[in-house]
Amino acid sequence: MSNRRNARLDALEARLTGPKKIALFGHRNVGKTTLLAMFYRQAAGGLVPGVRLAAADPPTAEYLAEKIAAIESGEATGGTLSETELHLRLYHGPARFELIVKDYQGEHVTLGSDEPIQEFFAGCDAVFLCLDPEGSADPAERRRRQQEVENLLERYIEKSEDISTDRPVALLLMKFDRVLAREERGSVADEAFVEDLVDRQYGMTRHALRQHAPDGVIFAVSAFGPGADGNRPPSEIRPMGLEGPLGWVAEQLEVRDRSQMELLWSLAADDLPRLHRCLAAYEKRYPRSNRTYEFRDRLARLERKKKLRRLGIVAASVAALAGLTLGYDLLGYARATAFERDAGNTATAVAARWSELLANHPTMPYILPRFAREAADKKAEWTVKASGAQVAAGSVVPDLEAKLEAARAQAPRLAPAIREVEKSREQIRHDERWKEVYSQANSLEAIDEPSKGLTALDGFLREFPDSSKRPEALKLAQGLKAELETRRTAVERRVVDDLARAEALPNASLADLIERARKFLDEHPESPYRQEVRDRLDDYLKRLDDRDIARAREFSKRQPTSFAARIDKYQEYLKAHQAGGRYVSEALEAKDRILREWDAHAYRQAHDYAAARPDDAAEVARRLRDYLRDHADGRFAASARAYLDWWDKVSVPNGYRVTLRRGTVPASAGKYLSGGGPDLGVTLEVAGATYGPSPVVANTTRPIWDYTFSQPVVWKYGDPITIRVIDYDWSASEVAVLNSRQGDPLAMRLLDNTIKLAKGGGVTLTFTSDFNMPTLAKPE
């Protein structure tokens, strides 16, 4: 019975929390797909008052969009070939419904069919029965359609607890615009006409709805509106009656949800988690419904009532348990007291009995606090007595310190007894320790290794400074110490003698001798041979100091140009003698002197090369970079960097301002009948580019131009230069040409100088420019 009830409650919860399934029941060609598409088109576009329909997922939106696009383009609607599940959201006032509707092939509803759509119909929350009054005029065919509806209704009635369909059912008269056109009623269909039409054509279905679905309704609808031609939509789509079914199904779903919530409350008033889940789904579906607040208040009252009932049960249980616990604790205390009074029980057993009482009765401190304190005091008292007896008997008492400390904290009055136990234990420990130390100091091992016996005696005296055995321990220690001193002195003498022999060997390692001497001084701080070894160490250090500085001096004499290695040699000396070598100042001065020599030497390599081959600026720059690499802060670093800056500029194309100042040509340079002299101008060719001509100075052999070429002359290291002097009298003719020397990488110098054209006889030209050659500082 319980399983059947749970199954019913689970089904009821699934209907309240899950999406609503809407059955669109109709045979082929009745217009189900078109009706679904137009429902979505009108309700989503705001053309159905009070209702909005939305696609809940992309597949649904794409399916409906495809159908609507075909209708709006005027295509004839075709039959549906496959079953398609559509997920929609219906908004009606403040309510929101998650809907599942299936589009399917109409033949699947024929009598005797067992297609999957039949299972979907069985679990639907509302049903639209779609019938076409303009379908077949054959009475047998109409009866067949009504029998299909009858088969569906009978399945609903069979599963209901009464003889109703147990869900809202509406009859949709499809394509009603054609009925109106046939009856010549325009676009108006009054209720009496619709009722009469249903009675005449679908009397069987109407009778079944009156008997088993008294709340069922009839809607006359047209998805296309007037003017449709068969399955082809009219040019202007004007749907009829679509607002009625959508509003009705929303209202019926809400009414059914309220009744199902009431039913759930009557069947599962004690199942609070289920009520919470169903109410949460109801609140989400109807967020501002008054019934929501009523259900929420009812659930709160039910929770309070259930909580009070639980608290009453808990209180009664606690009271009963407290009574049982009180009796149990009193009985335990009485038994422990009787055990204590029995003279035949040892102190250890009595202490254990009081400990067991406290351990086995954890509620006693709360229910009988006075008895619990007395039991704790008894436990402490008998623990001290038992410990004293065990210590006196020579037994080992585990965790004695902790037990005594706990007893002292529990019962301060036991402090004298505790001190007596501690004294007894300390005396026993003292005697056992002295036996051990005395035996070790007089053993054969102490003869071979006196230090072990001496260490044992020292530890005993530190542990027991007021011991009565102190005089005897000191006498034993003096004998062991004298023997130990004699042996240590002999060992130290052998070490010093070994050091002297090693010193006398040829090619003796000074570093090894120094290490051995320092090790002796560290390990024998009170040796009588310390001064002798210290003198030897000073001699070793002096010899090592002289040897290392001599190596550095000799290397500098042999390798005067190996500057880095010379510096390293002196640095090695400083590192080896940083604690106080006698030649530290000399080494530091030598490093500075070598660095200055190295600086001048490295710079001189570049300077002398520049003086000998000034045109090879690339090699000069390379040598200066080598200099700066090792002497970034050298004395000639500024001069080197200035040259390298100039080299970086000339090694890539750069523009220079060039000014043609004046010139001279021989008197024979003029043309016949040229007047007072030639008309002279100058052009430049640099790296294939032509600059000029300059202004023409007429009738003179000593022209003064003072002309700056309008465009900067672009030149880089290695580019050739050609200078042409042209006479423009009568016609342009060359007076003289100067080509820079072949292979001259610094041809730009011509344009900052007074030059004589080799192929121009007595022709000279004077130029100035912002090009200049750098100069290197002379090395000291």
PDB file of N, CA, C and O in Angstrom, residues 654-656 658 681-694 707 709-715 719-724 726 728 748 751 767:
ATOM      1  N   ASN A 654      73.478  58.996 -44.205  1.00  0.00           N
ATOM      2  CA  ASN A 654      73.082  60.169 -43.423  1.00  0.00           C
ATOM      3  C   ASN A 654      73.148  61.398 -44.309  1.00  0.00           C
ATOM      4  O   ASN A 654      73.950  61.462 -45.262  1.00  0.00           O
ATOM      5  N   GLY A 655      72.310  62.366 -44.029  1.00  0.00           N
ATOM      6  CA  GLY A 655      72.295  63.592 -44.815  1.00  0.00           C
ATOM      7  C   GLY A 655      73.230  64.649 -44.243  1.00  0.00           C
ATOM      8  O   GLY A 655      73.288  64.839 -43.018  1.00  0.00           O
ATOM      9  N   TYR A 656      73.954  65.348 -45.110  1.00  0.00           N
ATOM     10  CA  TYR A 656      74.901  66.384 -44.686  1.00  0.00           C
ATOM     11  C   TYR A 656      74.600  67.659 -45.474  1.00  0.00           C
ATOM     12  O   TYR A 656      74.306  67.627 -46.684  1.00  0.00           O
ATOM     13  N   VAL A 658      75.832  70.719 -47.397  1.00  0.00           N
ATOM     14  CA  VAL A 658      77.050  71.061 -48.145  1.00  0.00           C
ATOM     15  C   VAL A 658      76.869  72.450 -48.756  1.00  0.00           C
ATOM     16  O   VAL A 658      75.823  72.741 -49.370  1.00  0.00           O
ATOM     17  N   GLY A 681      78.451  76.610 -63.207  1.00  0.00           N
ATOM     18  CA  GLY A 681      77.636  75.961 -62.169  1.00  0.00           C
ATOM     19  C   GLY A 681      78.282  74.634 -61.791  1.00  0.00           C
ATOM     20  O   GLY A 681      79.131  74.121 -62.517  1.00  0.00           O
ATOM     21  N   VAL A 682      77.863  74.033 -60.678  1.00  0.00           N
ATOM     22  CA  VAL A 682      78.483  72.820 -60.167  1.00  0.00           C
ATOM     23  C   VAL A 682      77.376  71.811 -59.819  1.00  0.00           C
ATOM     24  O   VAL A 682      76.343  72.186 -59.244  1.00  0.00           O
ATOM     25  N   THR A 683      77.607  70.553 -60.157  1.00  0.00           N
ATOM     26  CA  THR A 683      76.720  69.447 -59.730  1.00  0.00           C
ATOM     27  C   THR A 683      77.545  68.408 -58.977  1.00  0.00           C
ATOM     28  O   THR A 683      78.758  68.279 -59.220  1.00  0.00           O
ATOM     29  N   LEU A 684      76.868  67.700 -58.109  1.00  0.00           N
ATOM     30  CA  LEU A 684      77.506  66.641 -57.324  1.00  0.00           C
ATOM     31  C   LEU A 684      76.806  65.328 -57.606  1.00  0.00           C
ATOM     32  O   LEU A 684      75.578  65.293 -57.758  1.00  0.00           O
ATOM     33  N   GLU A 685      77.575  64.251 -57.637  1.00  0.00           N
ATOM     34  CA  GLU A 685      77.017  62.895 -57.727  1.00  0.00           C
ATOM     35  C   GLU A 685      77.582  62.085 -56.554  1.00  0.00           C
ATOM     36  O   GLU A 685      78.795  61.887 -56.474  1.00  0.00           O
ATOM     37  N   VAL A 686      76.675  61.639 -55.675  1.00  0.00           N
ATOM     38  CA  VAL A 686      77.080  60.894 -54.476  1.00  0.00           C
ATOM     39  C   VAL A 686      76.286  59.600 -54.432  1.00  0.00           C
ATOM     40  O   VAL A 686      75.052  59.633 -54.370  1.00  0.00           O
ATOM     41  N   ALA A 687      76.995  58.503 -54.478  1.00  0.00           N
ATOM     42  CA  ALA A 687      76.359  57.173 -54.403  1.00  0.00           C
ATOM     43  C   ALA A 687      75.258  57.032 -55.436  1.00  0.00           C
ATOM     44  O   ALA A 687      74.200  56.467 -55.164  1.00  0.00           O
ATOM     45  N   GLY A 688      75.457  57.575 -56.661  1.00  0.00           N
ATOM     46  CA  GLY A 688      74.485  57.434 -57.729  1.00  0.00           C
ATOM     47  C   GLY A 688      73.410  58.504 -57.740  1.00  0.00           C
ATOM     48  O   GLY A 688      72.611  58.543 -58.667  1.00  0.00           O
ATOM     49  N   ALA A 689      73.341  59.370 -56.718  1.00  0.00           N
ATOM     50  CA  ALA A 689      72.326  60.428 -56.673  1.00  0.00           C
ATOM     51  C   ALA A 689      72.969  61.748 -57.062  1.00  0.00           C
ATOM     52  O   ALA A 689      74.121  62.037 -56.711  1.00  0.00           O
ATOM     53  N   THR A 690      72.227  62.596 -57.826  1.00  0.00           N
ATOM     54  CA  THR A 690      72.736  63.875 -58.322  1.00  0.00           C
ATOM     55  C   THR A 690      72.146  64.997 -57.478  1.00  0.00           C
ATOM     56  O   THR A 690      70.944  65.019 -57.190  1.00  0.00           O
ATOM     57  N   TYR A 691      72.981  65.949 -57.105  1.00  0.00           N
ATOM     58  CA  TYR A 691      72.564  67.118 -56.317  1.00  0.00           C
ATOM     59  C   TYR A 691      72.980  68.361 -57.103  1.00  0.00           C
ATOM     60  O   TYR A 691      74.130  68.499 -57.525  1.00  0.00           O
ATOM     61  N   GLY A 692      72.052  69.280 -57.263  1.00  0.00           N
ATOM     62  CA  GLY A 692      72.326  70.487 -58.037  1.00  0.00           C
ATOM     63  C   GLY A 692      71.615  70.454 -59.377  1.00  0.00           C
ATOM     64  O   GLY A 692      70.685  69.651 -59.574  1.00  0.00           O
ATOM     65  N   PRO A 693      71.964  71.295 -60.298  1.00  0.00           N
ATOM     66  CA  PRO A 693      73.166  72.146 -60.258  1.00  0.00           C
ATOM     67  C   PRO A 693      72.997  73.332 -59.304  1.00  0.00           C
ATOM     68  O   PRO A 693      71.910  73.693 -58.933  1.00  0.00           O
ATOM     69  N   SER A 694      74.147  73.897 -58.964  1.00  0.00           N
ATOM     70  CA  SER A 694      74.155  75.119 -58.159  1.00  0.00           C
ATOM     71  C   SER A 694      73.687  76.278 -59.046  1.00  0.00           C
ATOM     72  O   SER A 694      73.543  76.142 -60.264  1.00  0.00           O
ATOM     73  N   TYR A 707      76.549  79.004 -51.903  1.00  0.00           N
ATOM     74  CA  TYR A 707      75.262  78.317 -52.112  1.00  0.00           C
ATOM     75  C   TYR A 707      75.253  76.991 -51.348  1.00  0.00           C
ATOM     76  O   TYR A 707      76.170  76.176 -51.483  1.00  0.00           O
ATOM     77  N   PHE A 709      73.390  73.517 -50.986  1.00  0.00           N
ATOM     78  CA  PHE A 709      72.501  72.658 -51.778  1.00  0.00           C
ATOM     79  C   PHE A 709      71.192  72.432 -51.020  1.00  0.00           C
ATOM     80  O   PHE A 709      71.185  72.189 -49.799  1.00  0.00           O
ATOM     81  N   SER A 710      70.087  72.529 -51.771  1.00  0.00           N
ATOM     82  CA  SER A 710      68.755  72.512 -51.137  1.00  0.00           C
ATOM     83  C   SER A 710      68.468  71.195 -50.428  1.00  0.00           C
ATOM     84  O   SER A 710      67.778  71.170 -49.406  1.00  0.00           O
ATOM     85  N   GLN A 711      68.967  70.090 -50.931  1.00  0.00           N
ATOM     86  CA  GLN A 711      68.754  68.788 -50.300  1.00  0.00           C
ATOM     87  C   GLN A 711      70.040  68.336 -49.617  1.00  0.00           C
ATOM     88  O   GLN A 711      71.124  68.499 -50.172  1.00  0.00           O
ATOM     89  N   PRO A 712      69.920  67.774 -48.409  1.00  0.00           N
ATOM     90  CA  PRO A 712      71.118  67.241 -47.765  1.00  0.00           C
ATOM     91  C   PRO A 712      71.732  66.141 -48.627  1.00  0.00           C
ATOM     92  O   PRO A 712      71.041  65.337 -49.232  1.00  0.00           O
ATOM     93  N   VAL A 713      73.035  66.141 -48.676  1.00  0.00           N
ATOM     94  CA  VAL A 713      73.756  65.132 -49.452  1.00  0.00           C
ATOM     95  C   VAL A 713      73.801  63.851 -48.609  1.00  0.00           C
ATOM     96  O   VAL A 713      74.356  63.831 -47.512  1.00  0.00           O
ATOM     97  N   VAL A 714      73.187  62.778 -49.132  1.00  0.00           N
ATOM     98  CA  VAL A 714      73.122  61.507 -48.407  1.00  0.00           C
ATOM     99  C   VAL A 714      74.346  60.679 -48.772  1.00  0.00           C
ATOM    100  O   VAL A 714      74.541  60.312 -49.935  1.00  0.00           O
ATOM    101  N   TRP A 715      75.130  60.369 -47.745  1.00  0.00           N
ATOM    102  CA  TRP A 715      76.404  59.645 -47.952  1.00  0.00           C
ATOM    103  C   TRP A 715      76.629  58.704 -46.791  1.00  0.00           C
ATOM    104  O   TRP A 715      76.211  58.967 -45.668  1.00  0.00           O
ATOM    105  N   ASP A 719      80.998  55.433 -49.949  1.00  0.00           N
ATOM    106  CA  ASP A 719      80.337  55.914 -51.162  1.00  0.00           C
ATOM    107  C   ASP A 719      81.270  56.847 -51.940  1.00  0.00           C
ATOM    108  O   ASP A 719      81.915  57.740 -51.363  1.00  0.00           O
ATOM    109  N   PRO A 720      81.382  56.682 -53.309  1.00  0.00           N
ATOM    110  CA  PRO A 720      82.223  57.578 -54.118  1.00  0.00           C
ATOM    111  C   PRO A 720      81.509  58.910 -54.377  1.00  0.00           C
ATOM    112  O   PRO A 720      80.284  59.003 -54.288  1.00  0.00           O
ATOM    113  N   ILE A 721      82.267  59.949 -54.728  1.00  0.00           N
ATOM    114  CA  ILE A 721      81.721  61.291 -55.010  1.00  0.00           C
ATOM    115  C   ILE A 721      82.331  61.776 -56.322  1.00  0.00           C
ATOM    116  O   ILE A 721      83.546  61.635 -56.558  1.00  0.00           O
ATOM    117  N   THR A 722      81.492  62.367 -57.157  1.00  0.00           N
ATOM    118  CA  THR A 722      81.935  62.984 -58.415  1.00  0.00           C
ATOM    119  C   THR A 722      81.500  64.441 -58.410  1.00  0.00           C
ATOM    120  O   THR A 722      80.315  64.739 -58.131  1.00  0.00           O
ATOM    121  N   ILE A 723      82.420  65.366 -58.730  1.00  0.00           N
ATOM    122  CA  ILE A 723      82.133  66.814 -58.775  1.00  0.00           C
ATOM    123  C   ILE A 723      82.328  67.269 -60.218  1.00  0.00           C
ATOM    124  O   ILE A 723      83.370  67.008 -60.834  1.00  0.00           O
ATOM    125  N   ARG A 724      81.297  67.946 -60.753  1.00  0.00           N
ATOM    126  CA  ARG A 724      81.376  68.436 -62.144  1.00  0.00           C
ATOM    127  C   ARG A 724      81.212  69.947 -62.153  1.00  0.00           C
ATOM    128  O   ARG A 724      80.270  70.480 -61.562  1.00  0.00           O
ATOM    129  N   ILE A 726      80.421  72.949 -64.755  1.00  0.00           N
ATOM    130  CA  ILE A 726      79.752  73.022 -66.053  1.00  0.00           C
ATOM    131  C   ILE A 726      79.634  74.489 -66.473  1.00  0.00           C
ATOM    132  O   ILE A 726      79.251  75.360 -65.665  1.00  0.00           O
ATOM    133  N   TYR A 728      77.532  76.916 -68.693  1.00  0.00           N
ATOM    134  CA  TYR A 728      76.200  76.947 -69.276  1.00  0.00           C
ATOM    135  C   TYR A 728      76.068  78.031 -70.353  1.00  0.00           C
ATOM    136  O   TYR A 728      74.967  78.299 -70.830  1.00  0.00           O
ATOM    137  N   MET A 748      83.763  61.898 -48.518  1.00  0.00           N
ATOM    138  CA  MET A 748      82.993  63.053 -48.061  1.00  0.00           C
ATOM    139  C   MET A 748      83.894  64.176 -47.596  1.00  0.00           C
ATOM    140  O   MET A 748      83.467  65.346 -47.523  1.00  0.00           O
ATOM    141  N   LEU A 751      84.080  67.427 -49.672  1.00  0.00           N
ATOM    142  CA  LEU A 751      83.048  68.461 -49.586  1.00  0.00           C
ATOM    143  C   LEU A 751      83.172  69.287 -48.322  1.00  0.00           C
ATOM    144  O   LEU A 751      82.227  69.969 -47.916  1.00  0.00           O
ATOM    145  N   PHE A 767      84.602  74.032 -50.632  1.00  0.00           N
ATOM    146  CA  PHE A 767      83.344  73.569 -50.022  1.00  0.00           C
ATOM    147  C   PHE A 767      83.451  73.651 -48.504  1.00  0.00           C
ATOM    148  O   PHE A 767      84.553  73.528 -47.938  1.00  0.00           O
TER     149      PHE A 767
END
